[in-house]
């Protein structure tokens, strides 16, 4: 059992600046939880408080039902993987991985067995006699992960472990860590993992659940798909998704018993089921959120003329099977995701009628920025 519970967790520095504001979160036994958010949102600070590397100003951290606030890191049953690998340069890979077990006075036969088992999982058996300077960044990071595995901790903590790797290595390593989590669970070992990243693609592809943080506060905790399809507020909507959601100022109005939004002095109709949810907000200013795949040209989606607007193409990014089309209507910038076969010859400076599919539109309160378009 390796459940991690954060109760009213607070961090205030001596200068009086509070960076973590009463976080409450339960991470289930065996869960892969990702902390994600922009730089400075206190995700690493929160992780370090769990690890015991940062003092806790207020609240409690419980691991396996036990309050660990005053326990030293070595007594918390955690193993941490850092961004900069933190390997001893004068030791071999074997010695680096075995170091914690040696300090714990484990016998040499058991140490060797654990190290080789971890090395096989991470496919680094052939590196055991090498030193860190003789390895690539990806290999060093595997060693750092292996050093955590051999300890068989209650909880694994990862602090942006892939940020120093190139794009291709990041993809392969995030896949390996995800596979490792599933393998450990399958073998009945403790596999609770808390992973910090600023990369929302990593978060979406790795986490069982994701905790989105901003300025030391939790914005939403949910599965990757729910965060994408049902963002609780404007911040989550704008942060999760690549390219980012289009977020536009609009006004909810009613015409001929139908509800829609006024955008660039044109009225766009909402589908009936979405309109009924936001009916009580008619007449108010709102934020309209549309994913790039909900905007396209006449060849990529079917929209009524009332839900089309004319824009000027500012840039086109070729992504192989699809294009990201950046266009402007007046001073507002938009992004559309269009399949290549439907993209026509969109190029810089060309004008095009863009259809806005409001079936999956999100409506956010203009003041509170909460999603008022979600069904209760």
XYZ file of C-alpha atoms in Angstrom:
376
model
C 0.000 0.000 0.000
C 1.548 3.305 -1.096
C -1.212 5.907 -1.077
C 0.014 9.521 -0.867
C -2.279 12.127 0.684
C -1.670 15.882 0.755
C -3.792 17.734 3.318
C -3.966 21.538 3.173
C -0.327 21.639 2.070
C 1.221 25.117 2.341
C 4.674 26.467 1.561
C 5.674 29.972 2.630
C 9.241 31.244 2.359
C 10.915 33.356 5.048
C 10.347 36.502 2.991
C 6.628 35.919 3.428
C 5.901 34.713 -0.110
C 3.428 31.809 -0.194
C 3.977 29.560 -3.212
C 1.778 26.573 -2.319
C -1.745 27.467 -1.228
C -3.461 24.697 0.727
C -3.255 21.800 -1.727
C -5.518 18.815 -1.057
C -4.901 15.709 -3.150
C -5.060 11.923 -2.807
C -2.792 9.812 -5.028
C -4.019 6.233 -5.058
C -1.851 3.182 -4.463
C -0.226 2.208 -7.774
C -1.375 5.350 -9.573
C 0.725 7.300 -12.061
C -0.008 10.932 -11.150
C 1.444 13.776 -13.193
C 1.884 17.328 -11.871
C 1.823 19.717 -14.804
C 1.738 23.465 -15.150
C 3.733 26.460 -16.368
C 7.128 27.407 -14.964
C 6.819 28.790 -11.444
C 3.525 27.058 -10.606
C 5.152 25.232 -7.616
C 4.898 21.701 -9.020
C 8.557 20.899 -8.213
C 8.235 22.573 -4.811
C 5.233 20.357 -4.028
C 7.162 17.260 -5.112
C 10.145 18.238 -2.962
C 7.839 18.681 0.043
C 6.603 15.116 -0.484
C 10.234 13.970 -0.713
C 11.305 15.850 2.414
C 13.703 18.112 0.532
C 11.599 21.219 1.314
C 10.229 22.131 4.725
C 6.431 22.103 5.023
C 4.966 25.367 6.327
C 1.476 24.025 6.897
C -0.621 20.910 6.365
C 0.398 17.272 6.202
C 1.930 14.722 3.843
C 0.840 11.134 4.467
C 2.491 8.132 2.833
C 0.803 4.786 3.426
C -1.364 6.416 6.100
C 1.586 7.776 8.075
C 2.318 11.497 8.529
C 5.880 12.013 7.259
C 6.302 15.776 7.768
C 9.147 15.348 10.237
C 10.764 12.274 8.703
C 14.067 12.531 6.847
C 13.903 11.739 3.105
C 15.621 8.376 3.619
C 12.906 7.322 6.065
C 9.913 8.168 3.863
C 10.057 5.118 1.578
C 10.557 7.234 -1.541
C 13.064 7.228 -4.401
C 13.588 10.312 -6.543
C 14.811 10.731 -10.117
C 16.210 14.190 -10.835
C 16.454 16.290 -13.983
C 20.271 16.281 -13.937
C 20.646 12.500 -13.268
C 22.723 13.086 -10.050
C 25.080 10.175 -10.744
C 28.469 9.794 -9.065
C 31.012 10.359 -11.881
C 33.758 8.203 -10.308
C 31.478 5.152 -9.935
C 30.454 2.592 -12.530
C 26.806 2.118 -13.452
C 26.667 -0.942 -11.179
C 28.144 1.006 -8.273
C 25.792 3.943 -8.826
C 22.751 1.678 -8.838
C 23.975 -0.308 -5.840
C 25.017 2.680 -3.724
C 21.774 3.080 -1.750
C 21.573 -0.639 -1.048
C 25.194 -0.689 0.121
C 24.453 2.132 2.571
C 21.486 0.086 3.823
C 23.987 -2.751 4.502
C 22.265 -5.255 2.206
C 24.332 -8.339 1.432
C 26.330 -8.352 -1.818
C 24.458 -11.257 -3.414
C 21.073 -9.534 -2.963
C 22.494 -6.236 -4.223
C 23.855 -7.858 -7.380
C 20.536 -9.613 -8.028
C 18.514 -6.394 -7.654
C 20.877 -4.360 -9.828
C 20.848 -6.921 -12.624
C 17.056 -7.259 -12.456
C 16.643 -3.480 -12.792
C 19.261 -3.302 -15.541
C 17.390 -5.923 -17.551
C 14.109 -4.009 -17.214
C 15.798 -0.863 -18.520
C 17.969 -2.645 -21.118
C 21.255 -1.324 -19.704
C 22.893 -4.628 -18.678
C 25.711 -3.968 -21.152
C 26.476 -0.642 -19.451
C 27.052 -1.880 -15.897
C 30.849 -1.499 -16.092
C 30.794 1.970 -17.672
C 31.079 5.339 -15.965
C 28.629 8.207 -16.563
C 31.035 10.175 -18.770
C 31.072 7.286 -21.268
C 27.288 7.293 -21.784
C 24.670 9.356 -23.594
C 22.074 11.448 -21.792
C 19.381 8.853 -22.379
C 21.575 6.083 -20.972
C 22.395 8.160 -17.887
C 18.728 8.795 -17.265
C 18.015 5.056 -17.459
C 20.703 4.502 -14.853
C 19.087 7.145 -12.630
C 15.726 5.375 -12.986
C 17.419 2.025 -12.295
C 18.953 3.394 -9.109
C 15.419 4.229 -7.942
C 13.998 0.821 -8.921
C 16.538 -1.252 -6.987
C 15.451 0.321 -3.712
C 11.877 -0.932 -4.252
C 10.442 2.230 -2.679
C 6.836 2.838 -1.700
C 6.696 5.875 -4.020
C 8.697 6.965 -7.069
C 9.160 10.719 -7.566
C 10.261 12.129 -10.931
C 11.280 15.799 -11.207
C 11.271 16.715 -14.921
C 13.554 13.751 -15.697
C 13.424 14.092 -19.486
C 13.917 17.829 -19.965
C 17.648 17.476 -20.749
C 17.078 14.947 -23.542
C 16.531 15.615 -27.236
C 13.053 15.184 -28.734
C 13.513 11.614 -30.002
C 15.012 10.380 -26.724
C 12.238 12.046 -24.746
C 9.628 10.059 -26.657
C 11.407 6.724 -26.129
C 12.123 7.415 -22.444
C 8.578 8.499 -21.593
C 7.348 5.279 -23.217
C 9.864 3.241 -21.204
C 8.841 4.865 -17.905
C 5.155 4.255 -18.692
C 5.887 0.604 -19.518
C 7.960 0.262 -16.357
C 5.026 1.482 -14.258
C 2.742 -1.161 -15.769
C 5.362 -3.910 -15.393
C 5.918 -3.131 -11.710
C 2.155 -3.191 -11.061
C 1.835 -6.479 -12.917
C 4.588 -7.971 -10.750
C 2.799 -6.835 -7.586
C 5.482 -4.303 -6.625
C 4.838 -0.806 -5.299
C 4.311 1.376 -8.334
C 2.925 4.676 -7.099
C 4.577 7.324 -9.259
C 4.408 11.117 -9.065
C 5.866 12.794 -12.120
C 6.523 16.524 -12.563
C 6.688 18.103 -16.013
C 5.933 21.395 -17.738
C 5.329 19.504 -20.990
C 1.602 18.853 -21.363
C 2.236 16.265 -24.117
C 4.235 14.207 -21.584
C 1.441 14.645 -19.070
C -1.282 13.549 -21.498
C 0.590 10.455 -22.681
C 1.912 9.214 -19.324
C -0.518 9.927 -16.512
C -3.404 7.851 -15.171
C -4.544 11.183 -13.799
C -3.132 14.679 -14.158
C -3.030 17.434 -11.554
C -2.947 20.814 -13.303
C -1.322 23.479 -11.125
C -1.169 27.238 -11.498
C 0.420 29.651 -9.025
C 0.498 27.005 -6.293
C -3.170 26.053 -6.601
C -4.856 23.026 -8.133
C -6.877 23.961 -11.203
C -8.211 20.464 -11.972
C -7.375 16.810 -11.284
C -8.712 14.322 -13.816
C -7.901 11.781 -16.509
C -6.106 13.056 -19.628
C -9.229 12.699 -21.807
C -11.460 14.499 -19.323
C -8.991 17.366 -19.043
C -9.016 17.691 -22.819
C -12.747 17.271 -23.378
C -14.114 18.716 -20.122
C -11.748 21.418 -18.843
C -13.090 22.868 -15.598
C -11.898 26.385 -16.345
C -10.283 28.646 -18.913
C -6.762 28.052 -17.596
C -6.946 24.271 -18.042
C -8.591 24.705 -21.449
C -5.777 26.933 -22.649
C -2.956 24.883 -21.139
C -3.991 21.364 -22.148
C -3.901 20.628 -25.869
C -1.428 21.253 -28.666
C -2.000 23.509 -30.524
C -3.788 25.379 -27.761
C -7.538 25.921 -27.631
C -8.839 29.075 -29.319
C -10.246 31.318 -26.562
C -12.350 34.246 -27.702
C -14.402 36.998 -26.107
C -18.049 36.622 -27.116
C -21.578 37.489 -25.976
C -24.383 34.963 -25.483
C -27.588 36.099 -27.188
C -30.957 34.646 -28.187
C -32.509 34.973 -31.643
C -35.740 33.321 -32.803
C -35.747 31.054 -29.727
C -32.202 29.915 -30.493
C -29.104 30.693 -28.434
C -25.780 31.603 -29.957
C -22.741 33.824 -29.604
C -21.871 37.097 -31.259
C -18.359 36.937 -32.662
C -16.919 39.677 -34.869
C -20.407 41.192 -35.160
C -21.789 37.926 -36.517
C -24.180 35.572 -34.742
C -23.149 31.901 -34.536
C -25.710 29.328 -33.388
C -25.003 26.878 -30.568
C -26.351 23.322 -30.850
C -29.561 22.872 -28.859
C -28.128 20.620 -26.139
C -25.251 23.051 -25.457
C -27.576 26.054 -25.648
C -29.896 24.634 -22.989
C -27.013 24.301 -20.517
C -25.991 27.970 -20.810
C -29.471 29.477 -21.267
C -29.392 31.305 -17.914
C -26.282 33.223 -19.038
C -27.923 34.792 -22.099
C -27.035 38.460 -22.398
C -23.704 38.044 -20.630
C -20.156 38.303 -21.898
C -18.373 34.924 -21.983
C -15.229 33.206 -23.182
C -15.847 30.887 -26.142
C -13.387 27.987 -26.382
C -12.848 25.964 -29.560
C -10.239 23.283 -30.163
C -8.323 23.723 -33.465
C -10.027 20.595 -34.864
C -13.388 22.378 -34.452
C -12.369 25.027 -36.996
C -11.818 24.221 -40.659
C -12.435 25.226 -44.235
C -15.423 24.235 -46.389
C -13.723 20.975 -47.475
C -12.932 19.771 -43.964
C -16.264 20.258 -42.182
C -19.921 20.915 -42.829
C -21.153 24.160 -41.299
C -24.167 26.325 -41.994
C -23.347 29.719 -43.562
C -24.273 31.417 -40.272
C -21.376 29.600 -38.562
C -18.658 30.679 -40.995
C -16.313 33.649 -40.812
C -13.824 34.937 -43.337
C -10.192 35.047 -42.244
C -6.734 35.826 -43.604
C -4.102 33.061 -43.443
C -0.997 34.120 -41.525
C 0.976 30.864 -41.446
C 0.659 27.166 -42.312
C 2.574 24.408 -40.527
C 2.842 21.137 -42.459
C 2.597 18.214 -40.040
C 2.503 15.354 -42.565
C -1.071 14.096 -42.449
C -2.507 17.428 -41.282
C -1.841 21.148 -41.335
C -2.041 23.739 -38.591
C -3.458 26.861 -40.183
C -3.005 30.128 -38.300
C -5.343 32.869 -39.474
C -6.660 36.230 -38.365
C -10.086 37.820 -38.269
C -9.540 41.461 -37.486
C -7.069 41.573 -34.599
C -7.968 38.101 -33.297
C -5.661 35.155 -34.060
C -7.033 31.619 -34.576
C -5.650 28.138 -35.141
C -7.336 25.444 -37.268
C -6.275 21.800 -37.582
C -7.089 20.548 -41.087
C -6.393 17.201 -42.753
C -4.005 17.596 -45.696
C -6.443 16.257 -48.293
C -8.949 18.959 -47.309
C -6.531 21.844 -46.906
C -6.742 23.197 -50.483
C -3.953 25.653 -51.289
C -4.015 27.678 -48.113
C -0.996 29.961 -48.016
C 0.176 33.180 -46.417
C -2.072 36.133 -47.224
C -4.885 34.125 -48.785
C -8.482 34.643 -47.654
C -10.708 31.736 -46.758
C -14.126 31.065 -45.242
C -13.568 29.161 -41.996
C -16.329 27.108 -40.448
C -16.787 27.072 -36.662
C -18.220 23.776 -35.388
C -19.849 24.629 -32.069
C -20.849 21.037 -31.236
C -17.835 20.836 -28.922
C -17.642 24.498 -27.978
C -16.770 25.389 -24.397
C -18.375 28.368 -22.695
C -16.553 29.966 -19.754
C -17.892 32.616 -17.393
C -16.100 35.852 -18.260
C -15.388 36.802 -14.632
C -14.817 33.481 -12.813
C -13.441 31.701 -15.931
C -15.240 28.505 -14.837
C -16.677 26.247 -17.543
C -20.429 26.890 -17.557
C -20.974 24.704 -20.609
C -20.475 21.408 -18.785
C -23.461 19.274 -17.931
C -24.035 19.046 -14.191
